[in-house]
Coordinates of C-alpha atoms in Angstrom, one line a residue:
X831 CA 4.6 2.8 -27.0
X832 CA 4.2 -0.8 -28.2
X833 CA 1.0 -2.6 -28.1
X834 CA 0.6 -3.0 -23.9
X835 CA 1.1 -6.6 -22.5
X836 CA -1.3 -8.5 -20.3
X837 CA 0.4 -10.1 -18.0
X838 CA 0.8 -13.9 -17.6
X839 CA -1.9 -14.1 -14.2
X840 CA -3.5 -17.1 -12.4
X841 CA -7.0 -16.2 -12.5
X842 CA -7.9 -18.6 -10.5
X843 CA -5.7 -17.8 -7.6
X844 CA -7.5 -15.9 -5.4
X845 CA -8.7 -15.8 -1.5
X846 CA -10.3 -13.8 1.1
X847 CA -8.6 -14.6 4.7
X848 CA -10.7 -14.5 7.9
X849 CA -11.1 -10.7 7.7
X850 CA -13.8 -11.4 5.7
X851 CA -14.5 -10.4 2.0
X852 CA -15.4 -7.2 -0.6
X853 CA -17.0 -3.7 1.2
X854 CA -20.5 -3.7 0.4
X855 CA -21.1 -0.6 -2.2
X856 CA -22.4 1.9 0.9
X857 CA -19.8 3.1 3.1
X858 CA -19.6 2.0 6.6
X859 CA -20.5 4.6 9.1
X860 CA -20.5 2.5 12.1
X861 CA -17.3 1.0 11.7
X862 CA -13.4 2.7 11.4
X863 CA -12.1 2.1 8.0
X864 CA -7.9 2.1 7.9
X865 CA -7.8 4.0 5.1
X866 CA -10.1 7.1 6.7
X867 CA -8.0 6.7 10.5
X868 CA -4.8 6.6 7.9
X869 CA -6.3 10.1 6.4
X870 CA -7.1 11.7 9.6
X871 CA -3.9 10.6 11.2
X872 CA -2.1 12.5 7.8
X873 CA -4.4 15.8 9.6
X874 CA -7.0 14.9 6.0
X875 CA -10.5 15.7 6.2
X876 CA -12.0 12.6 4.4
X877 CA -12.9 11.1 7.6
X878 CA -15.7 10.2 10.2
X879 CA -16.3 10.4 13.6
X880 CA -15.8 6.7 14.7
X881 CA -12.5 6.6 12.3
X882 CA -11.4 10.0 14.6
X883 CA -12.3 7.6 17.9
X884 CA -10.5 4.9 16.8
X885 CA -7.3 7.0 15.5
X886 CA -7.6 8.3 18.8
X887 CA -7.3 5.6 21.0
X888 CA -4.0 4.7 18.8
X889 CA -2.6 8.0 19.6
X890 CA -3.2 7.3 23.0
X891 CA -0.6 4.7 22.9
X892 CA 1.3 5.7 19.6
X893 CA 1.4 9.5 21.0
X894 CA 3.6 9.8 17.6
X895 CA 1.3 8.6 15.5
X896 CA 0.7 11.3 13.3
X897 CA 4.4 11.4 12.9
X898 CA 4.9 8.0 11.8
X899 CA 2.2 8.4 9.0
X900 CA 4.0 11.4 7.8
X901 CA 7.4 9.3 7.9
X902 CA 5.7 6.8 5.3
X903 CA 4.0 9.1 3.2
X904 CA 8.2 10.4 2.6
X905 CA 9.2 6.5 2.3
X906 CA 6.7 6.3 -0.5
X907 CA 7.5 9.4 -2.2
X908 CA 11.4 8.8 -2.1
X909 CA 10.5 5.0 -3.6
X910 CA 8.4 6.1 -6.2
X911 CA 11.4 8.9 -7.2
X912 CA 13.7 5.8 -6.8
X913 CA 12.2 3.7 -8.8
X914 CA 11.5 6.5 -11.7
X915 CA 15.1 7.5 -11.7
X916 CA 15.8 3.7 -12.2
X917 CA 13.9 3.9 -15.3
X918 CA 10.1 3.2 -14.2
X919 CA 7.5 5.2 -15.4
X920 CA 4.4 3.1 -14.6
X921 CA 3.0 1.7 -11.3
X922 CA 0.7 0.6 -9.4
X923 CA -0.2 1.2 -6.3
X924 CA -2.0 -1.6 -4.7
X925 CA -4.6 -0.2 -1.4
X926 CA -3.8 3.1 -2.4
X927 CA -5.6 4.5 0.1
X928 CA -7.1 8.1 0.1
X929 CA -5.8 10.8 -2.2
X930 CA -2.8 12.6 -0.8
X931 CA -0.8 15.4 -2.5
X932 CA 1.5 14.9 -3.6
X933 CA 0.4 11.5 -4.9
X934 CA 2.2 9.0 -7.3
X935 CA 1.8 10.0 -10.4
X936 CA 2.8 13.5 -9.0
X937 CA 5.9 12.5 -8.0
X938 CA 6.5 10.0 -10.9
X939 CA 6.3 12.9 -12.8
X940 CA 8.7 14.9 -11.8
X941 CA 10.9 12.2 -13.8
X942 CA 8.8 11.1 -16.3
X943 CA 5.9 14.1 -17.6
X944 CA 4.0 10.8 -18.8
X945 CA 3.8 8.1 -16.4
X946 CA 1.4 6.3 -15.6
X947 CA -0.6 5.0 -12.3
X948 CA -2.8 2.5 -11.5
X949 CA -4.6 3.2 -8.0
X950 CA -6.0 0.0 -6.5
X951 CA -8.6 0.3 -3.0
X952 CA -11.9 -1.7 -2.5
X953 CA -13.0 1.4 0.5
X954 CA -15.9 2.7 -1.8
X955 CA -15.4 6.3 0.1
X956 CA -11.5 6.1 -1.1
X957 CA -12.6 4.9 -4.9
X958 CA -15.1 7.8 -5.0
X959 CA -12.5 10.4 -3.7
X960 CA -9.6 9.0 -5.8
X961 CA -12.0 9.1 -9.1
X962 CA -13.2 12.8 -9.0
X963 CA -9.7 13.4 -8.4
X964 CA -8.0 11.6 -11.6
X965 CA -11.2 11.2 -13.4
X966 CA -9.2 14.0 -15.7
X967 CA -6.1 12.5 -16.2
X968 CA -6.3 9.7 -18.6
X969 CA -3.1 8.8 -17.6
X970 CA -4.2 7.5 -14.2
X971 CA -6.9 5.0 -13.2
X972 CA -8.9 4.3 -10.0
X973 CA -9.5 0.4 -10.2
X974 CA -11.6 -1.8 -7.6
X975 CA -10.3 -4.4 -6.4
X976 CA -8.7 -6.3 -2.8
X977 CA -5.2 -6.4 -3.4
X978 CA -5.6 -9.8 -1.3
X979 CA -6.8 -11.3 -4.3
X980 CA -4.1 -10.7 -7.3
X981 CA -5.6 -12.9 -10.2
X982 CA -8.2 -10.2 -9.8
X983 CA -6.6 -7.5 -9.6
X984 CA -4.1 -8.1 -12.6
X985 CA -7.0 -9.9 -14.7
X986 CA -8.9 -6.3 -14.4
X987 CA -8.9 -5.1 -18.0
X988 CA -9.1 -1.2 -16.9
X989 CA -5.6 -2.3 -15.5
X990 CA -4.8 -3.8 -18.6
X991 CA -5.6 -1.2 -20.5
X992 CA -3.4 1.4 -18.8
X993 CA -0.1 -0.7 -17.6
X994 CA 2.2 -2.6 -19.8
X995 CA 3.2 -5.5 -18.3
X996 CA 6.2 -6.5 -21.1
X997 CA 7.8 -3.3 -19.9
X998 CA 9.1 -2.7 -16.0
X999 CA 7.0 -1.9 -13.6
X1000 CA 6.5 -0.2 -9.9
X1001 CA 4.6 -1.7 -7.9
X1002 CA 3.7 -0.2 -4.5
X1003 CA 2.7 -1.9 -1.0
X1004 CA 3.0 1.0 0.9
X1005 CA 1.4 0.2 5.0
X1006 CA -0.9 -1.8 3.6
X1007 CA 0.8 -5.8 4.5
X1008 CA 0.2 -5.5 8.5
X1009 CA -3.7 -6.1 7.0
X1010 CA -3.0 -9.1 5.8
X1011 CA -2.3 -12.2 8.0
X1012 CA 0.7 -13.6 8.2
X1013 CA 0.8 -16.7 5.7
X1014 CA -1.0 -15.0 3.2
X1015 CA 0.9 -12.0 2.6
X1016 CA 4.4 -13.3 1.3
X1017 CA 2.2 -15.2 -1.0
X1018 CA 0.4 -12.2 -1.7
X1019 CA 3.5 -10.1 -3.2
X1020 CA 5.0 -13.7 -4.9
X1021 CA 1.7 -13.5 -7.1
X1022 CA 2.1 -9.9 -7.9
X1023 CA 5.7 -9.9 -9.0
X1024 CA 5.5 -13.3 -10.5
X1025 CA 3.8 -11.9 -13.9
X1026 CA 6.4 -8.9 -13.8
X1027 CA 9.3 -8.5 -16.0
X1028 CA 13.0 -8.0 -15.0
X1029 CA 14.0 -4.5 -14.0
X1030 CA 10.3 -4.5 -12.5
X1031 CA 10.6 -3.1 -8.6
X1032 CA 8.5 -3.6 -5.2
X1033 CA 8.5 -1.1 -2.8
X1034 CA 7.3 -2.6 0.7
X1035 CA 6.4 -0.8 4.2
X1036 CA 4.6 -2.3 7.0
X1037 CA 4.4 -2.3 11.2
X1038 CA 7.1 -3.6 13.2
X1039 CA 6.2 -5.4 16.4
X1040 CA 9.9 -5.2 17.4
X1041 CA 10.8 -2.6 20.1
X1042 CA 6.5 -1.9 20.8
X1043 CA 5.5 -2.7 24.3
X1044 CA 3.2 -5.8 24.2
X1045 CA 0.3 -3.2 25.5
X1046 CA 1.0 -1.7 22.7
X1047 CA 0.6 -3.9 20.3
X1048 CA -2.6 -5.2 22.2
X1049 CA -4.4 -2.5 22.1
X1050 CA -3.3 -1.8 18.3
X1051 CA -5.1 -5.2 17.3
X1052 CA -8.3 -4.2 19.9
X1053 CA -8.9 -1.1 17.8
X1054 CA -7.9 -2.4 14.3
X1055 CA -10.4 -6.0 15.0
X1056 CA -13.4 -3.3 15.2
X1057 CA -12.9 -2.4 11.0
X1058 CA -12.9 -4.5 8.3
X1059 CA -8.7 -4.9 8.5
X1060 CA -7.1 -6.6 11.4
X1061 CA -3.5 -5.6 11.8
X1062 CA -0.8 -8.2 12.0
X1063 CA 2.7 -6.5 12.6
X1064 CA 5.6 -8.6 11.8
X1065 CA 9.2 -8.3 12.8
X1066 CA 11.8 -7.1 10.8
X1067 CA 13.1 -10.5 9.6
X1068 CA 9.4 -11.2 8.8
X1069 CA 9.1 -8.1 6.8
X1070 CA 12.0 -8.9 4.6
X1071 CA 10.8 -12.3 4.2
X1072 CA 7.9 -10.2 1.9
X1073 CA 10.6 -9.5 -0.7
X1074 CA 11.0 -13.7 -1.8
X1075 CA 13.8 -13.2 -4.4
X1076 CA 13.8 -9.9 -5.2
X1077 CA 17.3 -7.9 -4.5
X1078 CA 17.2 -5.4 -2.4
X1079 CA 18.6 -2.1 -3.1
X1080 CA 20.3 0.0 -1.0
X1081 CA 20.2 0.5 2.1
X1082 CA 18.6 -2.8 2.2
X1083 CA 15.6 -3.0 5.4
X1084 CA 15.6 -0.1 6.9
X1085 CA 13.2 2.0 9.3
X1086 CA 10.7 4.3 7.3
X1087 CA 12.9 7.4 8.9
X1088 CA 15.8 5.7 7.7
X1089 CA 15.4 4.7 4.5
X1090 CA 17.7 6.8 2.2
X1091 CA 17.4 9.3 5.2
X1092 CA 19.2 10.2 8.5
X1093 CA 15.8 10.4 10.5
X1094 CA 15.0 8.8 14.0
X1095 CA 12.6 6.0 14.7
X1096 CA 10.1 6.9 16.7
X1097 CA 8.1 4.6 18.9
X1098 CA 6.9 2.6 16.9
X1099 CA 8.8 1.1 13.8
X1100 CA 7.6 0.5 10.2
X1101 CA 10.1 -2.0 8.5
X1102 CA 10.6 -1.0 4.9
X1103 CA 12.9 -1.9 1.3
X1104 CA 12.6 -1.2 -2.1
X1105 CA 13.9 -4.4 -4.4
X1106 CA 14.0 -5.3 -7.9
X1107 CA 13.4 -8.4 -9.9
X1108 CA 16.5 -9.6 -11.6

């Protein structure tokens, strides 16, 4: 492999939105973190009582919660095996959330025995899990940072070190945009593909508000304003809007269940795309 390239990043661009800023270093007992609700909705272990409460009272209204986690742990796996078949064999997945099997570079590697993964989270319990688990793979990195703030994120040299931005890359966004309000987060994926060179691909998912009973929806926010991560669904014009000018592949926006599938939506809908920069 060539020397890696840094990528062309504006340092300086970089904000926190009103869901307030970093995760001290302790994790939050007293508060439900997405990522551990996200793990215990996926039947994980990595969780804590208030995150099972809070899950919980989803359920309650989402009784197919569970379900739709599963659906976008498939989206991301049939991306990431998209995006490696299209040639990609580095990526980074931006709130990476806790460690799943299989993961990323799992999957990637069914493809490509050598690529690469950068796994990006600020929830200290999901960088401590996600460390002892690749700590043994030099291939993959854990690396802090609030994929709110890109200049960061892509300024990080253990990113640097790893990813090589003068060759394509994956980048992943995978349920992780309904936590970021709605004028950031176009902005958001603009800064992260702007550095990115052609052939590079985006894989998006995030919550639909379209076709969810406004009760729904309500109580969705209620339980979500009580963590550090405020959801913000969108509809489905609003989630392709997060592409900019990337070209989307086929089948275009589609349902998670849908997406290169012939599954059923369930009762609530997660908008998602896969879309490369030409």
């Amino acid at each position: 492999m060539t020397e890696p390239q840094t990528p062309d990043v504006e340092t300086g661009w970089a904000w926190v939105d009103d869901a307030g800023d970093w995760l001290p270093p302790a994790v939050r007992d007293n508060a439900p973190s997405a990522a551990r609700m996200y793990d215990y909705y996926l039947g994980g272990k990595d969780n804590m009582l208030v995150d099972r409460e809070a899950a919980d009272q989803v359920i309650q209204v989402v009784p197919d919660a569970r379900d739709l986690a599963v659906e976008n742990r498939g989206f991301l796996a049939r991306a990431v095996r998209t995006m490696a078949e299209a040639g990609i064999d580095q990526f980074i997945d931006l709130g990476s959330g806790l460690p799943t099997s299989p993961n990323v570079h799992e999957i990637a590697r069914e493809v490509h025995p050598n690529a690469r993964v950068a796994y990006v989270d600020r929830d200290p319990l999901v960088l401590a899990h996600s460390r002892a688990r690749v700590a043994v793979d030099p291939l993959t990195r854990t690396v802090v940072g609030d994929l709110r703030m890109p200049g960061e994120v892509l300024a990080r040299p253990d990113l640097g070190n790893l990813i090589d931005f003068g060759e394509p890359v994956g980048i992943l966004l995978i349920a992780v945009l309904h936590f970021v309000d709605h004028v950031l987060a176009p902005e958001v994926v603009r800064q992260y593909v702007r550095p990115l060179v052609t052939g590079s691909m985006v894989a998006i998912s995030a919550g639909q508000s379209e076709g969810a009973d406004k009760d729904v929806v309500s109580t969705l926010e209620r339980v979500y304003e009580a963590s550090p991560t405020p959801v913000y669904l969108r509809t489905r014009a609003q989630i392709g809007e997060l592409f900019g000018d990337l070209q989307l592949i086929e089948p275009g926006l589609a349902d998670i269940t849908q997406w290169r599938k012939d599954g059923t939506p369930g009762s609530m809908q997660a908008g998602c795309g896969v879309a490369v920069k030409v």
